[in-house]
Coordinates of C-alpha atoms (C1' of nucleotides) in Angstrom, one line a residue:
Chain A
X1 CA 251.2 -132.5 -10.7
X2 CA 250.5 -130.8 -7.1
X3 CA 247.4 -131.8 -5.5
X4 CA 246.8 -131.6 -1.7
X5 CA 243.9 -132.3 0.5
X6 CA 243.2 -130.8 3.7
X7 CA 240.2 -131.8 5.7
X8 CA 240.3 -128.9 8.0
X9 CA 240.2 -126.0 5.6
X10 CA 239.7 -123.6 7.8
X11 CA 243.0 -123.4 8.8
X12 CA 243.9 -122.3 5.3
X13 CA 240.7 -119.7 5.6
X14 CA 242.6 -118.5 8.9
X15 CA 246.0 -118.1 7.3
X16 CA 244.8 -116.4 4.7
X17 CA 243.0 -114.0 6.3
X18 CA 245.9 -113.4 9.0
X19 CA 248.1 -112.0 6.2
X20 CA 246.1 -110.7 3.7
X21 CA 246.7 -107.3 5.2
X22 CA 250.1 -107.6 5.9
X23 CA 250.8 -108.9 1.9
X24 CA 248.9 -108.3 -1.1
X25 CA 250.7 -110.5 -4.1
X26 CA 252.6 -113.7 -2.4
X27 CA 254.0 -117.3 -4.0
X28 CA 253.2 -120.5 -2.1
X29 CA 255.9 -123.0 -2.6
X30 CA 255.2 -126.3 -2.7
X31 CA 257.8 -128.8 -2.1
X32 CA 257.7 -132.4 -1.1
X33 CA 258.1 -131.3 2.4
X34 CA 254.6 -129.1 2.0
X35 CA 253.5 -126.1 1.1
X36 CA 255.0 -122.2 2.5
X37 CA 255.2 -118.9 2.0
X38 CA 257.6 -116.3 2.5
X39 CA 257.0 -112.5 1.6
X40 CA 257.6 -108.9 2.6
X41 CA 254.7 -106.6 3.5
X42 CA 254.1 -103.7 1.1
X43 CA 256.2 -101.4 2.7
X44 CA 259.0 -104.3 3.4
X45 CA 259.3 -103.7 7.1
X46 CA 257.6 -107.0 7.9
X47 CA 258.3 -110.5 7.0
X48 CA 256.0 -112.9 7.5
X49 CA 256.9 -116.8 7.0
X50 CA 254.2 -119.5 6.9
X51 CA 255.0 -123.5 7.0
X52 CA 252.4 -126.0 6.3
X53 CA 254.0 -129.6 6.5
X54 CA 253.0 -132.4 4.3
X55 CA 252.2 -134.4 6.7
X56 CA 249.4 -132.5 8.3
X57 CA 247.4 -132.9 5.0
X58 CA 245.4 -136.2 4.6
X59 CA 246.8 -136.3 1.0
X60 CA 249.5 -134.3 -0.6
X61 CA 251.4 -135.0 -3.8
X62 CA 254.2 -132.8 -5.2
X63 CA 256.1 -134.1 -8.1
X64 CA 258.2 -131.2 -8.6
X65 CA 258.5 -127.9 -6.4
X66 CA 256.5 -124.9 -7.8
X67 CA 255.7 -121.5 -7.0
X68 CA 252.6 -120.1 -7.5
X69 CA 252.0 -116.5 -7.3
X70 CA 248.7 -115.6 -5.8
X71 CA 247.0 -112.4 -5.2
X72 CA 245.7 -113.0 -1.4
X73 CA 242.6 -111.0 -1.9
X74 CA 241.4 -113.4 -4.4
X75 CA 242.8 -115.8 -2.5
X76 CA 240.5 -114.6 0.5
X77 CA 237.4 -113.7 -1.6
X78 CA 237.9 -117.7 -3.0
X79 CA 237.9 -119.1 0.6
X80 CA 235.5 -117.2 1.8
X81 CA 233.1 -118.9 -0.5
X82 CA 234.0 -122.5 1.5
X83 CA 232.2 -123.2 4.8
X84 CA 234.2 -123.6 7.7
X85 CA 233.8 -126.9 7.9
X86 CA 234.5 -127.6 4.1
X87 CA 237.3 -130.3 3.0
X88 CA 239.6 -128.2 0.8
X89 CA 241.7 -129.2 -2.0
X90 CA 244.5 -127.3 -4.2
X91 CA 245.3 -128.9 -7.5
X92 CA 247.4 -127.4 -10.4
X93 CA 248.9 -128.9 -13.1
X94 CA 252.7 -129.0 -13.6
X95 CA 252.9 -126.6 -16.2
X96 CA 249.8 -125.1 -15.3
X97 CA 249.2 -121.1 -14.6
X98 CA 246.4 -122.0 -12.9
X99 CA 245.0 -123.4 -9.3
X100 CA 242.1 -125.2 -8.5
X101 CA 240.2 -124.8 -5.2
X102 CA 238.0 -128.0 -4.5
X103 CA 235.8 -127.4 -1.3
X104 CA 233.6 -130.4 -0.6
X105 CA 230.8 -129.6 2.2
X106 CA 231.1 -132.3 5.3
X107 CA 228.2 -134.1 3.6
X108 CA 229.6 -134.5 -0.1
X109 CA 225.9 -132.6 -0.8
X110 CA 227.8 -129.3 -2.2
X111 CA 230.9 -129.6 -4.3
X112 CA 232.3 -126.5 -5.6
X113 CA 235.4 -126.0 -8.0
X114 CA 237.2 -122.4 -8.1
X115 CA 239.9 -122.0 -10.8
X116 CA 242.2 -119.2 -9.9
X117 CA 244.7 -117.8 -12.5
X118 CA 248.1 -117.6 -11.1
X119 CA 250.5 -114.6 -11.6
X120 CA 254.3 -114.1 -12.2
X121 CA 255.9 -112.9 -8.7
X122 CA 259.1 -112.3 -8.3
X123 CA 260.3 -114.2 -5.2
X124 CA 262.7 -112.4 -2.9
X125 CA 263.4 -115.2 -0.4
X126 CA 265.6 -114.4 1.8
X127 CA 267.4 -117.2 3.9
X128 CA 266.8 -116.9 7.8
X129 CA 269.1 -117.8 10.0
X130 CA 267.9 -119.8 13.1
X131 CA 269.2 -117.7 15.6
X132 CA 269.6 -118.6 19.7
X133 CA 267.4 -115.8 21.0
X134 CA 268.6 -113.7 23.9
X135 CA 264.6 -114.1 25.2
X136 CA 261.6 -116.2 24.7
X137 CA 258.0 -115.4 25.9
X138 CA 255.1 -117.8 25.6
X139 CA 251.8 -116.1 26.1
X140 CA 248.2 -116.7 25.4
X141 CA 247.6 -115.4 21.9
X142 CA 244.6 -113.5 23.5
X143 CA 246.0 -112.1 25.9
X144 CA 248.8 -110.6 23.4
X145 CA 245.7 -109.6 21.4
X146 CA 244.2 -107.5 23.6
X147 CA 247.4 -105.7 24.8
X148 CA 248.5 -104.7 21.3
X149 CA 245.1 -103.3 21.0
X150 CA 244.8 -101.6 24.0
X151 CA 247.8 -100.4 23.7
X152 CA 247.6 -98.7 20.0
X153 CA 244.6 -96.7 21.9
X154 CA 247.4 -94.7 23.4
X155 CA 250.1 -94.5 21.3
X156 CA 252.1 -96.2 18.1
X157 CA 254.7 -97.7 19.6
X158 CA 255.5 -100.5 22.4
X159 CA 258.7 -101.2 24.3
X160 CA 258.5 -104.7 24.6
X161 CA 261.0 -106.1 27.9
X162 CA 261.8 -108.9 29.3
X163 CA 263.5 -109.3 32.4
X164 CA 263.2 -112.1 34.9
X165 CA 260.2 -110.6 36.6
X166 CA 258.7 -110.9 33.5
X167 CA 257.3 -109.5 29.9
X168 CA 256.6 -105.5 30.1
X169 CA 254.8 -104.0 27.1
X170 CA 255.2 -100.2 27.3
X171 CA 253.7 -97.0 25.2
X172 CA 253.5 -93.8 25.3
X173 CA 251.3 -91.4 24.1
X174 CA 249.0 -87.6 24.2
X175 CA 246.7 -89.0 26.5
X176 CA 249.4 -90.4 28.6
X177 CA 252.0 -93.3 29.1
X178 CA 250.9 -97.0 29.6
X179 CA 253.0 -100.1 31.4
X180 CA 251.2 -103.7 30.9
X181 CA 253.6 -106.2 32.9
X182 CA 253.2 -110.0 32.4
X183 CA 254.5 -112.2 35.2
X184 CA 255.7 -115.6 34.5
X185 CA 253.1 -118.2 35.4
X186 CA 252.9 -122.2 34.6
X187 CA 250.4 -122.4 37.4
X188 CA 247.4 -122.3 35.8
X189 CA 245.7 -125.6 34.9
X190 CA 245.6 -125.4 31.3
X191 CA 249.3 -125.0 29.7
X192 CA 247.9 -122.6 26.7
X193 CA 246.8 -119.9 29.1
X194 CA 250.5 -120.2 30.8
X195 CA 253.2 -117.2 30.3
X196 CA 256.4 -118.6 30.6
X197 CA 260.0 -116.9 29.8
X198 CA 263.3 -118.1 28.7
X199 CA 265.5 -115.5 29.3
X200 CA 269.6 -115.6 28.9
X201 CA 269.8 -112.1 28.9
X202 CA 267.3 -109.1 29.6
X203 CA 266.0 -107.4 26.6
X204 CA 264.1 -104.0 25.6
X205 CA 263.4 -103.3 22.3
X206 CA 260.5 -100.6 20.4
X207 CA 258.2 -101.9 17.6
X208 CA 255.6 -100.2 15.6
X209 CA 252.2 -101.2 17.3
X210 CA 250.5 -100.8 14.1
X211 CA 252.4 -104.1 12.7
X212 CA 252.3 -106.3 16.0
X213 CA 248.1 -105.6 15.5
X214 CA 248.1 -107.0 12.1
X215 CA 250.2 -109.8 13.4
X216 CA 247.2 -110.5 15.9
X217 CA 245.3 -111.2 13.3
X218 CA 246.5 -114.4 13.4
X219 CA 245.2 -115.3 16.4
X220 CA 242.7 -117.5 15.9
X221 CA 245.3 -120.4 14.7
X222 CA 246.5 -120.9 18.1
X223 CA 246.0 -120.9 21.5
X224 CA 249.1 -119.4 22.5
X225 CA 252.1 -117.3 20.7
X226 CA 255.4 -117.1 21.1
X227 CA 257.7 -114.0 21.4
X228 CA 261.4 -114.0 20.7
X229 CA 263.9 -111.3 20.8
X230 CA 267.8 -110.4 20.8
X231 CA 269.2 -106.8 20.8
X232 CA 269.2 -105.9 17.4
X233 CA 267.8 -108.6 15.9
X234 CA 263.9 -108.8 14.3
X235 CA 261.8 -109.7 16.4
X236 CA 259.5 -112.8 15.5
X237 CA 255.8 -113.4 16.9
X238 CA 254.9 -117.3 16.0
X239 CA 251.7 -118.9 16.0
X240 CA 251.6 -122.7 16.1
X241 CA 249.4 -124.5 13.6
X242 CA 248.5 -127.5 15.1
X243 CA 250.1 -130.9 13.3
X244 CA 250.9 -128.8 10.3
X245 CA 253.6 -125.9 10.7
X246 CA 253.8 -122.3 12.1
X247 CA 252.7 -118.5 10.9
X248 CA 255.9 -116.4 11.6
X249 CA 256.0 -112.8 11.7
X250 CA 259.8 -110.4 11.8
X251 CA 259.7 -106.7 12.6
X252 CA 263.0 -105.0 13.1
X253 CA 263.1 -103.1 15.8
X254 CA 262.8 -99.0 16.3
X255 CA 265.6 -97.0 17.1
X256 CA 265.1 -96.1 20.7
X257 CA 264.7 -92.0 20.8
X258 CA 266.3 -90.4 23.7
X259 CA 263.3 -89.1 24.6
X260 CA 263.1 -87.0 27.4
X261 CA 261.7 -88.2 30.7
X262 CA 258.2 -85.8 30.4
Chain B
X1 CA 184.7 -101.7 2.8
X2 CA 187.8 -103.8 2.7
X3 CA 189.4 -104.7 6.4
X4 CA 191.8 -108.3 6.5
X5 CA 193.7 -109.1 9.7
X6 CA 196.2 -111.3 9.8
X7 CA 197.7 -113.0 12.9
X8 CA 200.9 -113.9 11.6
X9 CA 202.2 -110.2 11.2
X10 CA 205.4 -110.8 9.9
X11 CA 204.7 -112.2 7.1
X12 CA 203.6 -109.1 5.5
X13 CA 207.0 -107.6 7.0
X14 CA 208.8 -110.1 5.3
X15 CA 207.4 -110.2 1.8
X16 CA 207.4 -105.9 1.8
X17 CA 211.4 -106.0 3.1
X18 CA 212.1 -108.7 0.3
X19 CA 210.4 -107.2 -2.8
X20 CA 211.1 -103.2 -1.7
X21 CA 214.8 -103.2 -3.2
X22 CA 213.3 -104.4 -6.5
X23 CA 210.1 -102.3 -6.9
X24 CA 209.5 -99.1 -5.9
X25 CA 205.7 -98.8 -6.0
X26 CA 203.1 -100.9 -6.7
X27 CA 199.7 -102.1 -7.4
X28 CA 198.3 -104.7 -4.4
X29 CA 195.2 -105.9 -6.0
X30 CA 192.2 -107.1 -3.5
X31 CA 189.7 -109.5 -3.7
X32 CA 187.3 -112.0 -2.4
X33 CA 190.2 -114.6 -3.7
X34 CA 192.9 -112.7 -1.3
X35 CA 195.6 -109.9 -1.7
X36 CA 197.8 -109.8 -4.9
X37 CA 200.7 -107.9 -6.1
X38 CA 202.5 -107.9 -9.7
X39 CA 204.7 -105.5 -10.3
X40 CA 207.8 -105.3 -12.7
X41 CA 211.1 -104.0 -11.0
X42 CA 212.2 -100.4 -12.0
X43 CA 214.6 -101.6 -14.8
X44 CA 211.8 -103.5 -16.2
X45 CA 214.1 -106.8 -16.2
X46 CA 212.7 -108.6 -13.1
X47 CA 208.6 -109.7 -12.2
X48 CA 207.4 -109.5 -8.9
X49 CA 204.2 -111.7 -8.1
X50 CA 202.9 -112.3 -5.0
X51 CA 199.3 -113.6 -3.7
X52 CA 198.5 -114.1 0.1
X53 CA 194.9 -116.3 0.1
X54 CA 192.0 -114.8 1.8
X55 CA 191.7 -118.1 3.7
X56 CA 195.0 -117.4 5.0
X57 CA 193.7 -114.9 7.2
X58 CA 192.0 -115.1 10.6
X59 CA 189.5 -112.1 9.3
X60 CA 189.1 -111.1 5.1
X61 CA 186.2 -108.9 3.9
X62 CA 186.7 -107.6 0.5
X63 CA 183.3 -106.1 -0.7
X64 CA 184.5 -105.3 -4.5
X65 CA 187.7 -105.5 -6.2
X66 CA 190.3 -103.2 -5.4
X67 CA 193.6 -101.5 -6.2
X68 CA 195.4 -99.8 -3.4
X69 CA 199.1 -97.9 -5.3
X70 CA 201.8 -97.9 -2.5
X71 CA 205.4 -96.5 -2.3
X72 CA 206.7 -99.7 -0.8
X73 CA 209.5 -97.6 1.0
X74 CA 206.8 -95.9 2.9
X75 CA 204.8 -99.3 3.5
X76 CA 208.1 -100.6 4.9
X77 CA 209.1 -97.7 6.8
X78 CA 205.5 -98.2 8.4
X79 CA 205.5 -101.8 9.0
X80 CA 208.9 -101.1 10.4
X81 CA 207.5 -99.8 13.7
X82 CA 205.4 -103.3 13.9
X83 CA 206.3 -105.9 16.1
X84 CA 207.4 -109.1 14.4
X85 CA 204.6 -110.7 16.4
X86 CA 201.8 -107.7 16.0
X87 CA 198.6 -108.7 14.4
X88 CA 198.2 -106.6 11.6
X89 CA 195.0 -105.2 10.6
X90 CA 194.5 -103.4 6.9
X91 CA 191.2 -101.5 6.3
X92 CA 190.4 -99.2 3.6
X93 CA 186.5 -97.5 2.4
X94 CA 185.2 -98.4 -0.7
X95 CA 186.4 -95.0 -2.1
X96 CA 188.8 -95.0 0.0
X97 CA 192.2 -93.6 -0.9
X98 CA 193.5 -94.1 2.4
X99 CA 195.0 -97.3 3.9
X100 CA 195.3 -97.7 7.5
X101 CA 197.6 -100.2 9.3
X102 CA 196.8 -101.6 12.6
X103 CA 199.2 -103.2 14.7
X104 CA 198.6 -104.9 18.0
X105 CA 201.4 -106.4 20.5
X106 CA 200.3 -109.8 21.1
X107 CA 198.9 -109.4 24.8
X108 CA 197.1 -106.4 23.1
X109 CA 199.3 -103.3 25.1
X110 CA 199.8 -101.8 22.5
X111 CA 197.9 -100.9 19.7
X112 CA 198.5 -98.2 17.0
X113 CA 196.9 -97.5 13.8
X114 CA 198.8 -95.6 10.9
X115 CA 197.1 -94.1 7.8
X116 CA 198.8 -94.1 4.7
X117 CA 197.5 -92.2 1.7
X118 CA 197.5 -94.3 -1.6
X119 CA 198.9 -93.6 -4.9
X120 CA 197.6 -93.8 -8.0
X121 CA 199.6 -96.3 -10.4
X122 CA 198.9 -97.1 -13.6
X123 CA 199.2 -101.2 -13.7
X124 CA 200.8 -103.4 -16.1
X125 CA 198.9 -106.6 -15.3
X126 CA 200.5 -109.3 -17.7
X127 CA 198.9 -112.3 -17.7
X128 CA 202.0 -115.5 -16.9
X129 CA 201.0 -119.0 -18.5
X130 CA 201.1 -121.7 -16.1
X131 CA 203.9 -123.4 -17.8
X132 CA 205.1 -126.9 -17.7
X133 CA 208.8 -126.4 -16.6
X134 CA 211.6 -129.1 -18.3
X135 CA 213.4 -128.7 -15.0
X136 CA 212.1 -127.8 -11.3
X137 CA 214.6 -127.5 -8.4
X138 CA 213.8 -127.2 -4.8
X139 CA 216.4 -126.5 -2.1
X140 CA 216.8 -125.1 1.1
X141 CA 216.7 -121.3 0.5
X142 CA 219.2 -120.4 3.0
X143 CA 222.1 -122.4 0.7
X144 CA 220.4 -121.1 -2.5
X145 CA 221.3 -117.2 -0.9
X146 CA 224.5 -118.9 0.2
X147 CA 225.4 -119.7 -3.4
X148 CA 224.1 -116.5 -5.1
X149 CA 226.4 -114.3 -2.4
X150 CA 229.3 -116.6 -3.2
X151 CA 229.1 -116.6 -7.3
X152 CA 228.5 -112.4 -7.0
X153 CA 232.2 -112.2 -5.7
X154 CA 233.4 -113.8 -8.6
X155 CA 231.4 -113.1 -11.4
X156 CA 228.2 -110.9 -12.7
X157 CA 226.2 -114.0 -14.3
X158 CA 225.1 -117.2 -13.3
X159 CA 224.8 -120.1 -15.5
X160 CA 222.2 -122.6 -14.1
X161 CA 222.4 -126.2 -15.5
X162 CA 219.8 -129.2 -14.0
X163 CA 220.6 -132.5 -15.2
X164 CA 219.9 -135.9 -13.9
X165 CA 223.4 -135.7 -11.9
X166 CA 222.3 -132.8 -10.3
X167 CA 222.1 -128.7 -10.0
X168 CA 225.3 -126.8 -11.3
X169 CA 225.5 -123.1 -10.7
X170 CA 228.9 -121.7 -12.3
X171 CA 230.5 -118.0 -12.8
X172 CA 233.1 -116.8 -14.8
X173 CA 235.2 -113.7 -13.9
X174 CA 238.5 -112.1 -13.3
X175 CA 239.7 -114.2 -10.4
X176 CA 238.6 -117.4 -12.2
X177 CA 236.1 -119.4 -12.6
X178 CA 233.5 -121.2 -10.3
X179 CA 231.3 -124.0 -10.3
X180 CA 229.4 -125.4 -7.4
X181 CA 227.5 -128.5 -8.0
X182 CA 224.4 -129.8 -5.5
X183 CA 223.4 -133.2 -5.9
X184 CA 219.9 -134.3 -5.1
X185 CA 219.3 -135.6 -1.8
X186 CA 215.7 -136.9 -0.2
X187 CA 217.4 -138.8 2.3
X188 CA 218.0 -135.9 4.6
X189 CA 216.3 -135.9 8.1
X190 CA 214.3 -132.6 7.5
X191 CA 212.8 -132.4 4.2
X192 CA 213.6 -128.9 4.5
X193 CA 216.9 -129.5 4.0
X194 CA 216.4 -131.7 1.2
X195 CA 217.3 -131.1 -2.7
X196 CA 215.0 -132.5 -5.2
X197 CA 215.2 -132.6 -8.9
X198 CA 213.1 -133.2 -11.1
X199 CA 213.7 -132.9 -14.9
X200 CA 212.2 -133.6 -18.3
X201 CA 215.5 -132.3 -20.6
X202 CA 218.5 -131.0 -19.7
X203 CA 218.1 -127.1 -19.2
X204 CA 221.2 -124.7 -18.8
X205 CA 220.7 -120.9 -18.4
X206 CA 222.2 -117.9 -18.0
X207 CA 220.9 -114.6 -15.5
X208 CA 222.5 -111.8 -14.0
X209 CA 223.5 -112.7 -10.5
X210 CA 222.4 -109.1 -9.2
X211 CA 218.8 -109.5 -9.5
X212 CA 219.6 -113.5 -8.2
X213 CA 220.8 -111.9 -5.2
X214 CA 217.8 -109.2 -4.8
X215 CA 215.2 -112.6 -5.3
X216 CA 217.0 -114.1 -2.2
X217 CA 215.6 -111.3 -0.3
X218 CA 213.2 -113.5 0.4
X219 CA 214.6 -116.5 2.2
X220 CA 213.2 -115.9 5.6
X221 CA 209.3 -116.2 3.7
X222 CA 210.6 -120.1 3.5
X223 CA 213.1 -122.8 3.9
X224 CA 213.3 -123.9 0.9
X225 CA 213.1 -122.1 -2.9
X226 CA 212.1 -123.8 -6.1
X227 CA 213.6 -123.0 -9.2
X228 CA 212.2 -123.5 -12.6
X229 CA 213.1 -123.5 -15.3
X230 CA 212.9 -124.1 -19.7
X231 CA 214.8 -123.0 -22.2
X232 CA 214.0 -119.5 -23.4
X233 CA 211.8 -118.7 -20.4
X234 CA 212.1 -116.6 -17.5
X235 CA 213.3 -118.9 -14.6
X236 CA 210.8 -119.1 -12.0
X237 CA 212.3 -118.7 -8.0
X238 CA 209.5 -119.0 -6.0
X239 CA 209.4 -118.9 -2.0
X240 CA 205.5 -120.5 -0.6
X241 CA 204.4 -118.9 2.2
X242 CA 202.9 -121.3 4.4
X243 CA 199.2 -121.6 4.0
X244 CA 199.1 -118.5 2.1
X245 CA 200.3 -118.3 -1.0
X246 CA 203.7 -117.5 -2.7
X247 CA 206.4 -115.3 -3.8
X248 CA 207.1 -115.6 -7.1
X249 CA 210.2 -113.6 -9.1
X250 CA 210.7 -114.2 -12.8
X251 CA 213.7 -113.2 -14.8
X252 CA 214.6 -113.7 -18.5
X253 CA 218.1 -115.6 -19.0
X254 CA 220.5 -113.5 -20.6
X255 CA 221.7 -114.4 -24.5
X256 CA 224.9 -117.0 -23.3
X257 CA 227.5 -115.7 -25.0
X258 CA 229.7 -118.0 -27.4
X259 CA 232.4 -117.6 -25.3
X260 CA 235.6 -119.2 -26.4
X261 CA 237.3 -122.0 -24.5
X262 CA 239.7 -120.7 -23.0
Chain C
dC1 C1' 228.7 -123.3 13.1
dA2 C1' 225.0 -120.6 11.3
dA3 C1' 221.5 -116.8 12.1
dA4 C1' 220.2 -112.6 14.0
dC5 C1' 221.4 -108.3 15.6
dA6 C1' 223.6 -104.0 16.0
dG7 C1' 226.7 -100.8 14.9
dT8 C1' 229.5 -98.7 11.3
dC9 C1' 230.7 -97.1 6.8
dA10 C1' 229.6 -95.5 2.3
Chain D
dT1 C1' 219.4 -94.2 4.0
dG2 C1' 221.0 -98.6 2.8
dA3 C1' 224.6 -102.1 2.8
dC4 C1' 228.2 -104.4 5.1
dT5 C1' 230.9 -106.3 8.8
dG6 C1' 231.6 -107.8 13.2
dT7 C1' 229.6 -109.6 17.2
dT8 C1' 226.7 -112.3 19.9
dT9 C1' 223.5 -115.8 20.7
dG10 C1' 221.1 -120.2 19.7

DNA sequence: CAAACAGTCA
DNA sequence: TGACTGTTTG
């Protein structure tokens, strides 16, 4: 029996919608501890990790852990059919093949029930190790936003580096090379619009911009993300989910080219 | 000599926009009584009936019964370049086969005039009993399009069931299945936003969500939509324009099939 | 948070 | 040309 209850469903709308381009076919495992999600994009450069806690739901029982395969555009066209406000609940049966969404309107006035078939996906979870990262930017998850964008107007790739001045997001492109520099600052009054940087060691490392903007789509979950990278290693974009968990993202990085200084 | 003005010019914007995608040209019958339309859409599945009352209008002289044929995508693309708060005049001659539209802005700066040239179409006037219905339903229109929209990205059909408990829409399709269930509720604030029910016997039908979706065109003619409906008769949705009239569609159910339980 | 609008895509 | 999506406003 799995049946979970969260009041704030549209943090699952959010979720949903922040991977669904990244992943088609995905399983949610539900455990005791809660429910997550760990799957490559289509083309397997991307990982993308999700953790909801148990404890963030108002009601969550797991008698055994399951994984159920879902195919996140049904997934999405489901959700879309709650309202924002909507209480959500997921119930399957233990041997079931099938999920039920339950999304009750703020004034019990609407109830609707959505049984989804569930599919046979062949996990490939791959263990990551929590790694001590050579440097750690937090940023406002907008302000991240719009630099990915803007920067994907001028060419595919950033250099993301830190050093202790602070975060510089680099492209280069036809029209012309761009430098967006981010200075540390826990000044402002409201600690979500903050940048701050841990930094052991300075880093520089090249991603493909068109991932980092579907990473951005998740946006809307928090406030602020956080940006951690070591030489050779993935890098990983998280996005907080208040009282529940976190929506990870790994890239590996791009082999520098030795370009030519144009 | 027929020449109506009506004050509340959108009205007639509204109730061309919502019937257009479902008939193509049609029949507006005048009289002393007011202005009529019936019209079958083009697959000859759906009815279209409309009346606006004479009395509804600031200004209605009708001399003798007549039929004016229109290409509603030409009334629309006319009444397009109205203001939503125009007055609109309509005059026609007796032997008239031209219709000319008059729109003034309301502090009367602008005023144009637009002749249309009318069609001849032969009309299939069929006469609808005024039924006793085993099951009426009225709810606010916007959540009635809201359910619709939602059911159409599951499935095709919609299987409408009224008993005492309350109003239970429910698709089937790939994804899975769906049910959303509205309960009767008076003791709303608005009584807009109220759900009433009343039934004689238990009615559950089945209609094809497309033209469902078409009859919601009309939601902005009225906050709420009444439904009714009888076993083996065309379900009634009808939006009451105020201190006018109506718009009624009608639809036959579709034969349920004897689906097997899954 | 829902409705209206505008701009885009098919 | 119409439908849809995303944005903006109430």
């Amino acid at each position: 029996m799995f049946e979970v209850r969260l009041v704030q469903g549209s943090v699952l709308k959010k979720v949903v919608e922040a991977i669904r381009e990244l992943v088609t076919d995905a399983n949610f495992d539900c455990s005791s501890t809660g429910l997550s999600l760990q799957a490559m994009d289509s083309s397997h450069v991307a990982l993308v990790a999700l953790l909801l806690r148990s404890d963030g739901f108002e009601h969550f029982r797991c008698d055994r852990n399951v994984s159920m395969g879902m195919n996140l555009a049904n997934v999405s066209k489901i959700l879309r059919t709650a309202g924002n406000d909507d209480i959500i609940t997921l119930k399957a049966d233990d041997d079931g093949d099938v999920l039920t969404f339950m999304f009750e309107s703020p004034n019990q006035d609407r109830i609707s029930d959505i049984e989804m078939k569930l599919m046979d996906i062949k996990s490939e979870h791959l263990g990551i190790p929590d790694a001590e990262y050579e440097a750690v930017v937090k940023m406002p998850s907008q302000e991240f936003l719009r630099i990915c964008k803007d920067l994907s107007n001028i060419g595919d790739t950033v250099v993301i580096s830190v050093t202790k001045e602070g975060v510089k997001f680099s492209t280069r492109g036809d029209i012309g090379n761009a430098n967006i520099v981010c200075r540390q600052n826990t000044t402002v009054d409201k600690p979500e619009d903050s940048t701050t940087i841990q930094m052991k060691e300075p880093v520089s490392l090249m991603f493909a911009l068109r991932y980092m903007n579907s990473f951005t789509k998740a946006t809307s979950l928090s406030s602020s993300v956080t940006i951690s990278m070591s030489s050779d290693l993935p890098i990983v974009v998280e996005y907080k989910i208040a009282d529940m968990g976190y929506l990870r993202f790994y890239l590996a990085p791009k082999i520098e080219d030795d370009e030519d200084q144009a």
